[in-house]
GROMACS .gro file of C-alpha atoms in nm:
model
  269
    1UNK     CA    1  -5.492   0.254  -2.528
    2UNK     CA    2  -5.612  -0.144  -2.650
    3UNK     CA    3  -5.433  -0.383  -2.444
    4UNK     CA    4  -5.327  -0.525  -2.799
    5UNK     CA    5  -5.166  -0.206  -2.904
    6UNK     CA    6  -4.973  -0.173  -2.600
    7UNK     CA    7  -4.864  -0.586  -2.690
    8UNK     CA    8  -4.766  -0.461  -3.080
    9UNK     CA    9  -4.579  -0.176  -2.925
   10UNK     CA   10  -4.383  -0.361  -2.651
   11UNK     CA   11  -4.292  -0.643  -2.930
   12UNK     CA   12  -4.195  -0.348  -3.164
   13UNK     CA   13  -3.940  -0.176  -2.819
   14UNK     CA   14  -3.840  -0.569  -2.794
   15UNK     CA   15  -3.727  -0.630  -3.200
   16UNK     CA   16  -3.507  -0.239  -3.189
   17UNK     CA   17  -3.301  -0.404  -2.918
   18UNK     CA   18  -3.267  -0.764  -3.077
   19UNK     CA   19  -3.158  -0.561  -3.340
   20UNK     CA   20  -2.912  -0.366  -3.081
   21UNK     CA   21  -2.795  -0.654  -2.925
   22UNK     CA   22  -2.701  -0.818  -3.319
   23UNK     CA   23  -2.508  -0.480  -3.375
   24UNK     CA   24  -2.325  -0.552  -3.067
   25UNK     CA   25  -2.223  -0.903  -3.173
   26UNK     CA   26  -2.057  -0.779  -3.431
   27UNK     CA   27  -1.747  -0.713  -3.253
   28UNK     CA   28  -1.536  -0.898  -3.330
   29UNK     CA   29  -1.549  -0.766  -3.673
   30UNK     CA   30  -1.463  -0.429  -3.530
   31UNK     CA   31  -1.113  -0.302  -3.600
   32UNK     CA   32  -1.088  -0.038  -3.348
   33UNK     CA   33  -1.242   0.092  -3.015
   34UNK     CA   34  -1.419   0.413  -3.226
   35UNK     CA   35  -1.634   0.124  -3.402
   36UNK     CA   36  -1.741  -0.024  -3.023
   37UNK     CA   37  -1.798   0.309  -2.893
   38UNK     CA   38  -2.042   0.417  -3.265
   39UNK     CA   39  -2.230   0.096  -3.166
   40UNK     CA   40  -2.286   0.214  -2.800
   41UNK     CA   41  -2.429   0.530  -2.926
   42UNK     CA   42  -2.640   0.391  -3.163
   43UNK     CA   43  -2.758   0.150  -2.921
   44UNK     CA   44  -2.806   0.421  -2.678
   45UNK     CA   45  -3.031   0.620  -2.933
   46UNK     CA   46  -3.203   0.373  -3.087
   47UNK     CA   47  -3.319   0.296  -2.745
   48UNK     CA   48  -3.471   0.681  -2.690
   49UNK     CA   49  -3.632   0.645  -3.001
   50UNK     CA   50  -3.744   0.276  -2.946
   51UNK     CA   51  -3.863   0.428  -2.601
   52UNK     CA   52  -4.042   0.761  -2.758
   53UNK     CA   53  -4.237   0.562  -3.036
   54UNK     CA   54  -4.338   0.275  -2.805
   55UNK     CA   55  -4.322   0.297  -2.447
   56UNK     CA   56  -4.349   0.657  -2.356
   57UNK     CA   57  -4.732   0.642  -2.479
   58UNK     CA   58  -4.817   0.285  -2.251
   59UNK     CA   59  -4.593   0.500  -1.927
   60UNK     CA   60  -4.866   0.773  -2.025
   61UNK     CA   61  -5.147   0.536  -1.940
   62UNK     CA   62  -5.029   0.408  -1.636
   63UNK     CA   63  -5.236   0.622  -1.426
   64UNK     CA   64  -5.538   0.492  -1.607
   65UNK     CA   65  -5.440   0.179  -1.536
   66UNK     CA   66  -5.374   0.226  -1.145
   67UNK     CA   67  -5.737   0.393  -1.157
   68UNK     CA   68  -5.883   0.113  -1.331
   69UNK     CA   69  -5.775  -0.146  -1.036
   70UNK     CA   70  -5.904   0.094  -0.780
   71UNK     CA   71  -6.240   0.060  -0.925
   72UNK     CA   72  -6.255  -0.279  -0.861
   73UNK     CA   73  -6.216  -0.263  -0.526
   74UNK     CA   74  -6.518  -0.254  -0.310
   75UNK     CA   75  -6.690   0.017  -0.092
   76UNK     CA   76  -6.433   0.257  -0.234
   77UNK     CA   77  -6.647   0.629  -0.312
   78UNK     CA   78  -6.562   0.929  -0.455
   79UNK     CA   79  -6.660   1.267  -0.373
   80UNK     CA   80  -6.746   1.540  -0.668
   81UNK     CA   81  -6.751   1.893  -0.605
   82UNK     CA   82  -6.986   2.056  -0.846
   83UNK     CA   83  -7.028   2.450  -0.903
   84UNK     CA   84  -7.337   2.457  -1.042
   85UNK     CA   85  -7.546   2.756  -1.244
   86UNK     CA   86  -7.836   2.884  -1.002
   87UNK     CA   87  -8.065   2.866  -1.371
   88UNK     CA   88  -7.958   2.490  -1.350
   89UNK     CA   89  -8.260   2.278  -1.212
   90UNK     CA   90  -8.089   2.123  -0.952
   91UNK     CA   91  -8.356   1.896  -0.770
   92UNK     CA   92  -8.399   1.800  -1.132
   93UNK     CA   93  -8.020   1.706  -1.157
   94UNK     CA   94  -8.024   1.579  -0.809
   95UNK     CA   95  -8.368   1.342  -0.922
   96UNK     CA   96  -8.138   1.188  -1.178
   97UNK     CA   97  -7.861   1.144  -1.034
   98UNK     CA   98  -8.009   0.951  -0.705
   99UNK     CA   99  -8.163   0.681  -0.997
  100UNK     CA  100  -7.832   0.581  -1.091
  101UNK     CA  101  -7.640   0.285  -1.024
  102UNK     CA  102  -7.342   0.382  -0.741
  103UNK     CA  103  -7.537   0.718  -0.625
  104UNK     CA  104  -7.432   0.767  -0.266
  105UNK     CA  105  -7.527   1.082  -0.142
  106UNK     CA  106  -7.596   1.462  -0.317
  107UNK     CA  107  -7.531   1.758  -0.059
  108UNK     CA  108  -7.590   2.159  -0.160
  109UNK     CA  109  -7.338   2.281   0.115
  110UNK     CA  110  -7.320   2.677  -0.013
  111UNK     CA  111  -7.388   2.961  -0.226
  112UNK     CA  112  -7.176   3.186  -0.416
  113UNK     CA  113  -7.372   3.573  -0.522
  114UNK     CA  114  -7.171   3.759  -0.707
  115UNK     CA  115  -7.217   4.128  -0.613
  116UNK     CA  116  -7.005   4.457  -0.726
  117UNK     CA  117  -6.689   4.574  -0.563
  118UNK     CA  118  -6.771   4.679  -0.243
  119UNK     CA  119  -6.623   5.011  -0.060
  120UNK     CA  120  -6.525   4.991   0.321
  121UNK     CA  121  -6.902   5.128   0.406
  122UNK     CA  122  -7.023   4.855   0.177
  123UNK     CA  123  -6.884   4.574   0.241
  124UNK     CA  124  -6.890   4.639   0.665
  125UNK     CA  125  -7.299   4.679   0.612
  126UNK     CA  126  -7.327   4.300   0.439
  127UNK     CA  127  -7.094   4.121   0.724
  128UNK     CA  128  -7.341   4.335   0.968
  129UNK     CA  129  -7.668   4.249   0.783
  130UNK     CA  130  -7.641   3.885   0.562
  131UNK     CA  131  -7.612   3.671   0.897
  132UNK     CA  132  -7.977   3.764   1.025
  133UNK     CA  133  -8.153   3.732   0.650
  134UNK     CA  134  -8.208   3.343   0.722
  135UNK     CA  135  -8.126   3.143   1.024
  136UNK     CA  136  -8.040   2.858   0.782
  137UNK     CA  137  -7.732   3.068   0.685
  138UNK     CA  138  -7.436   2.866   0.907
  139UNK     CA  139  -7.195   3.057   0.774
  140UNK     CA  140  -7.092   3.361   0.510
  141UNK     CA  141  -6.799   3.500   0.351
  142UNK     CA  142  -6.761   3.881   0.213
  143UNK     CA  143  -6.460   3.838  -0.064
  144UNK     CA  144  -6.253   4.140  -0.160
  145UNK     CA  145  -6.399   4.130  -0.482
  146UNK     CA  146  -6.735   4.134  -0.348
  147UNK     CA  147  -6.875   3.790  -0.393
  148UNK     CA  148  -7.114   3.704  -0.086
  149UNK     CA  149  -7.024   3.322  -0.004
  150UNK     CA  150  -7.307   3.154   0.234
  151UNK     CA  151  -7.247   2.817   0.366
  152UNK     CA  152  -7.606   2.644   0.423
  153UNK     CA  153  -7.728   2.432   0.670
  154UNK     CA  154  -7.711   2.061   0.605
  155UNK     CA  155  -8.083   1.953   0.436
  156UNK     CA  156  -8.160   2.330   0.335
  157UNK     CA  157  -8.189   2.344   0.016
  158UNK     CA  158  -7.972   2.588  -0.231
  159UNK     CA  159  -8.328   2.753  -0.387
  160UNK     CA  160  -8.464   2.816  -0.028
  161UNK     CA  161  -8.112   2.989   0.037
  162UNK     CA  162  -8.167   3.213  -0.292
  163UNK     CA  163  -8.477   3.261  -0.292
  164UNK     CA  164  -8.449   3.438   0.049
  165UNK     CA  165  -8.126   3.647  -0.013
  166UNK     CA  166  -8.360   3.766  -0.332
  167UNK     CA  167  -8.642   3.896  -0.150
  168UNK     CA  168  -8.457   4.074   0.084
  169UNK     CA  169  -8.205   4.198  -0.163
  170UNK     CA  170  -8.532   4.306  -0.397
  171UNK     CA  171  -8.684   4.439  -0.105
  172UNK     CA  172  -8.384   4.686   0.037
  173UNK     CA  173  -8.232   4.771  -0.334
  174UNK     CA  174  -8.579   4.724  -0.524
  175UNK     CA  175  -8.344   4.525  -0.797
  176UNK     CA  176  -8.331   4.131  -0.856
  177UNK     CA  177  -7.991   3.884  -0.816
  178UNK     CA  178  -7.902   3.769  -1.200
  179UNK     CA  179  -7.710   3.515  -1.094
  180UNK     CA  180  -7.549   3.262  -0.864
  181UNK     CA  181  -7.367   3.014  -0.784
  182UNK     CA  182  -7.496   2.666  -0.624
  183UNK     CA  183  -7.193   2.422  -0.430
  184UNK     CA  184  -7.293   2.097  -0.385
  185UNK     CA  185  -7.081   1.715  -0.338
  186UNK     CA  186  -7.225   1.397  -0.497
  187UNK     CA  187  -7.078   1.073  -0.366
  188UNK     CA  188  -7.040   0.798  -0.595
  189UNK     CA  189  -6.918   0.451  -0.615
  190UNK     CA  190  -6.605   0.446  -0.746
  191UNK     CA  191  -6.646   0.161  -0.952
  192UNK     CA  192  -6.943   0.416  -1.105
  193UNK     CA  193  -6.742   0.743  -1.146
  194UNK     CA  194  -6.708   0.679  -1.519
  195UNK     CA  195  -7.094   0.678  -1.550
  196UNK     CA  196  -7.122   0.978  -1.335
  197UNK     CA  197  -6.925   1.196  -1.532
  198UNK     CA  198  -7.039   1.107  -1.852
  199UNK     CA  199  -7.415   1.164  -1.689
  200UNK     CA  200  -7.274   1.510  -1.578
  201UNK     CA  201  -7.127   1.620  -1.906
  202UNK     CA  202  -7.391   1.552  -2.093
  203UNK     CA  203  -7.553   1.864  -1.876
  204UNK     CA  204  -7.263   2.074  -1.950
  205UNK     CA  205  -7.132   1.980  -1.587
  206UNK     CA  206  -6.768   1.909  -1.511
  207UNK     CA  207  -6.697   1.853  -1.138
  208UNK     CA  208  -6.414   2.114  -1.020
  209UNK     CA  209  -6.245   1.900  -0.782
  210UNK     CA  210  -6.241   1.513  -0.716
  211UNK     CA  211  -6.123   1.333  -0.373
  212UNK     CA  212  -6.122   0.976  -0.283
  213UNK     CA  213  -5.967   0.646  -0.371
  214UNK     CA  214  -5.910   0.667  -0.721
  215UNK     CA  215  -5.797   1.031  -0.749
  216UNK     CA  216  -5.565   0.996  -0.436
  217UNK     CA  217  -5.383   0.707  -0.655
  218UNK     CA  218  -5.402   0.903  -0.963
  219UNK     CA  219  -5.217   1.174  -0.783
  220UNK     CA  220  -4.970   0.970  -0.646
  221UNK     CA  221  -4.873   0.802  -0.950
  222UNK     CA  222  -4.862   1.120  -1.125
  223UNK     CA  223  -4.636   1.280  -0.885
  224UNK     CA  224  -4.369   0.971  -0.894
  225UNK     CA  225  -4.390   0.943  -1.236
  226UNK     CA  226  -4.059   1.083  -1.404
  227UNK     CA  227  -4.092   1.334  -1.713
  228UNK     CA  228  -4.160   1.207  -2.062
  229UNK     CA  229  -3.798   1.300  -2.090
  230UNK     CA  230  -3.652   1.174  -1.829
  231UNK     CA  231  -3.870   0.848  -1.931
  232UNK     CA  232  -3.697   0.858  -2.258
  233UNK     CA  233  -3.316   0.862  -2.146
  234UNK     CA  234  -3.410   0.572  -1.930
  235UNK     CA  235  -3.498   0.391  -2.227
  236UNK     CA  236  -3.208   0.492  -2.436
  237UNK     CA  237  -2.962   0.357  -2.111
  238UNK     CA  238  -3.171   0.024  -2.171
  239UNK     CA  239  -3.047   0.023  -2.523
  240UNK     CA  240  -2.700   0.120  -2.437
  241UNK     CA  241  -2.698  -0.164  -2.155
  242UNK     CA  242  -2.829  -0.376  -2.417
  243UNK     CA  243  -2.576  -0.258  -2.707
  244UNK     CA  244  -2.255  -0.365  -2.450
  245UNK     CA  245  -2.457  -0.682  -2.362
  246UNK     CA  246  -2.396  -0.767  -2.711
  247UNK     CA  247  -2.046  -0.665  -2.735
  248UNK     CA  248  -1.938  -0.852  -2.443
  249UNK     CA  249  -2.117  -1.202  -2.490
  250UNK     CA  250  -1.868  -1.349  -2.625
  251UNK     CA  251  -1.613  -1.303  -2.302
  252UNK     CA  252  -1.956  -1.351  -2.080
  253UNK     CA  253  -2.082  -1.650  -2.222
  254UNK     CA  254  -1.742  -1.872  -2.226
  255UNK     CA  255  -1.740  -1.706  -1.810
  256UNK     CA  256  -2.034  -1.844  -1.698
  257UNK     CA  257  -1.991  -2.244  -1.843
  258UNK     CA  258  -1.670  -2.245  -1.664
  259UNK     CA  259  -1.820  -2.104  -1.357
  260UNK     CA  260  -2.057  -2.394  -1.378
  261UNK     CA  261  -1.845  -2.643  -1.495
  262UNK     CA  262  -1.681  -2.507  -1.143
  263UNK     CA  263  -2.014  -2.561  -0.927
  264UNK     CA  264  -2.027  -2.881  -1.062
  265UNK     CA  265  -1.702  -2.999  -0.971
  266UNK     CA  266  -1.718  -2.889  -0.626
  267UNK     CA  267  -2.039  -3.038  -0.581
  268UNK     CA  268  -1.863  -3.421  -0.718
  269UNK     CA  269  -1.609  -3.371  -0.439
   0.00000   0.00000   0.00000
């Protein structure tokens, strides 16, 4: 949202409950207690609606406003974890991403091979057999639904990892792997995870997970935010505070000269 919109709209909250308070004044114009309590109401609901039109859309953007002043502050990164296609050229996307501004670090970390559902017999033969395929395998995963997940050695490369899963899988099973997954983290400036993404979608890329800086505070404001609900009675107890603001200047105003004229006289004595 334009700063200036968020200005127009604030004035706009700011003229319902002038209008509130003038309602209130009106008081003494009232001939019973039912009229006082009408104007309470109304102030009370012009307030949610003053609060619905107006402010509920600037509370909206206040985590993009938190996030904003976290990118200005220095050496903050952010970590992207990508799932990528195995048909995706990723040295390619790893190339481009390393020329621009606020690159940190790209890291292939594992492999995802989707397989069939595997029986008891199965699955117990592929624990047994996928450790001793490459010594560059650190780690690997059988999942119930039968998706081999190999955790790579940091510097070997995702293609390296594939490529030698394939020719052993072509060479036991005489068939070829379709189609994999690739895991890998790019590091960015935080101040440049704006560019980054955009970069990224462009390729049909969306990261599935974000950590650092600017997504802890996005989190955090998220979580203490209160409901766009719960935002909006607030807003309509401003109005009603307002609305009896305006009833009762009359009594508060006459109050608080004689409590003056009060500190002044003890302060000529």
């Amino acid at each position: 949202m334009d700063v200036l919109i968020a200005i127009i709209y604030i004035v706009l909250f700011i003229i319902m409950m002038i209008f509130v308070f003038s309602i209130g004044m009106l008081k003494q114009y009232m001939p019973s207690k039912k009229e006082v309590l009408l104007v309470i109401i109304v102030g009370f609901l012009i307030g949610c609606i003053g609060g619905a039109l107006f402010l509920d859309p600037i509370y909206d953007e206040l985590p993009n406003v938190v996030s904003v002043i976290e990118k200005s502050m220095p050496n903050n990164e952010e970590t992207l974890y990508l799932d990528l296609s195995s048909s995706i050229d990723v040295n390619k996307l790893k190339e481009n991403l390393s020329g621009t501004e606020g690159f940190k670090s790209f890291n292939e970390y594992a492999i995802s091979i989707p397989m069939w559902d595997f029986n008891d017999k199965e699955r117990a033969y592929f624990e047994d057999i996928v450790g001793n395929i490459d010594y560059h395998y650190k780690d690997y995963n059988i999942t119930p639904t039968g998706t081999i997940e190999i955790a790579l050695e940091e510097n070997y490369s995702s293609s390296d990892a594939l490529k030698s899963f394939s020719d052993w899988y072509k060479l036991v099973f005489g068939e070829t792997i379709s189609y994999a997954q690739v895991h890998a983290t790019l590091v960015v400036d935080s101040a440049s995870l704006d560019t980054f993404e955009q970069n990224l979608l462009e390729r049909g890329i969306v990261a599935s997970k974000i950590e650092g800086p600017i997504q802890d505070t996005v989190n955090n404001t998220n979580s203490s935010m209160l409901s766009n609900g719960e935002f909006t009675l607030v807003c309509g107890g401003i109005g009603l505070v307002v609305a009896v603001m305006g009833i009762y200047i009359d009594s508060v105003v006459p109050a608080y000269r004689r409590f003056r004229k009060f500190l002044r006289d003890k302060r000529k004595r």
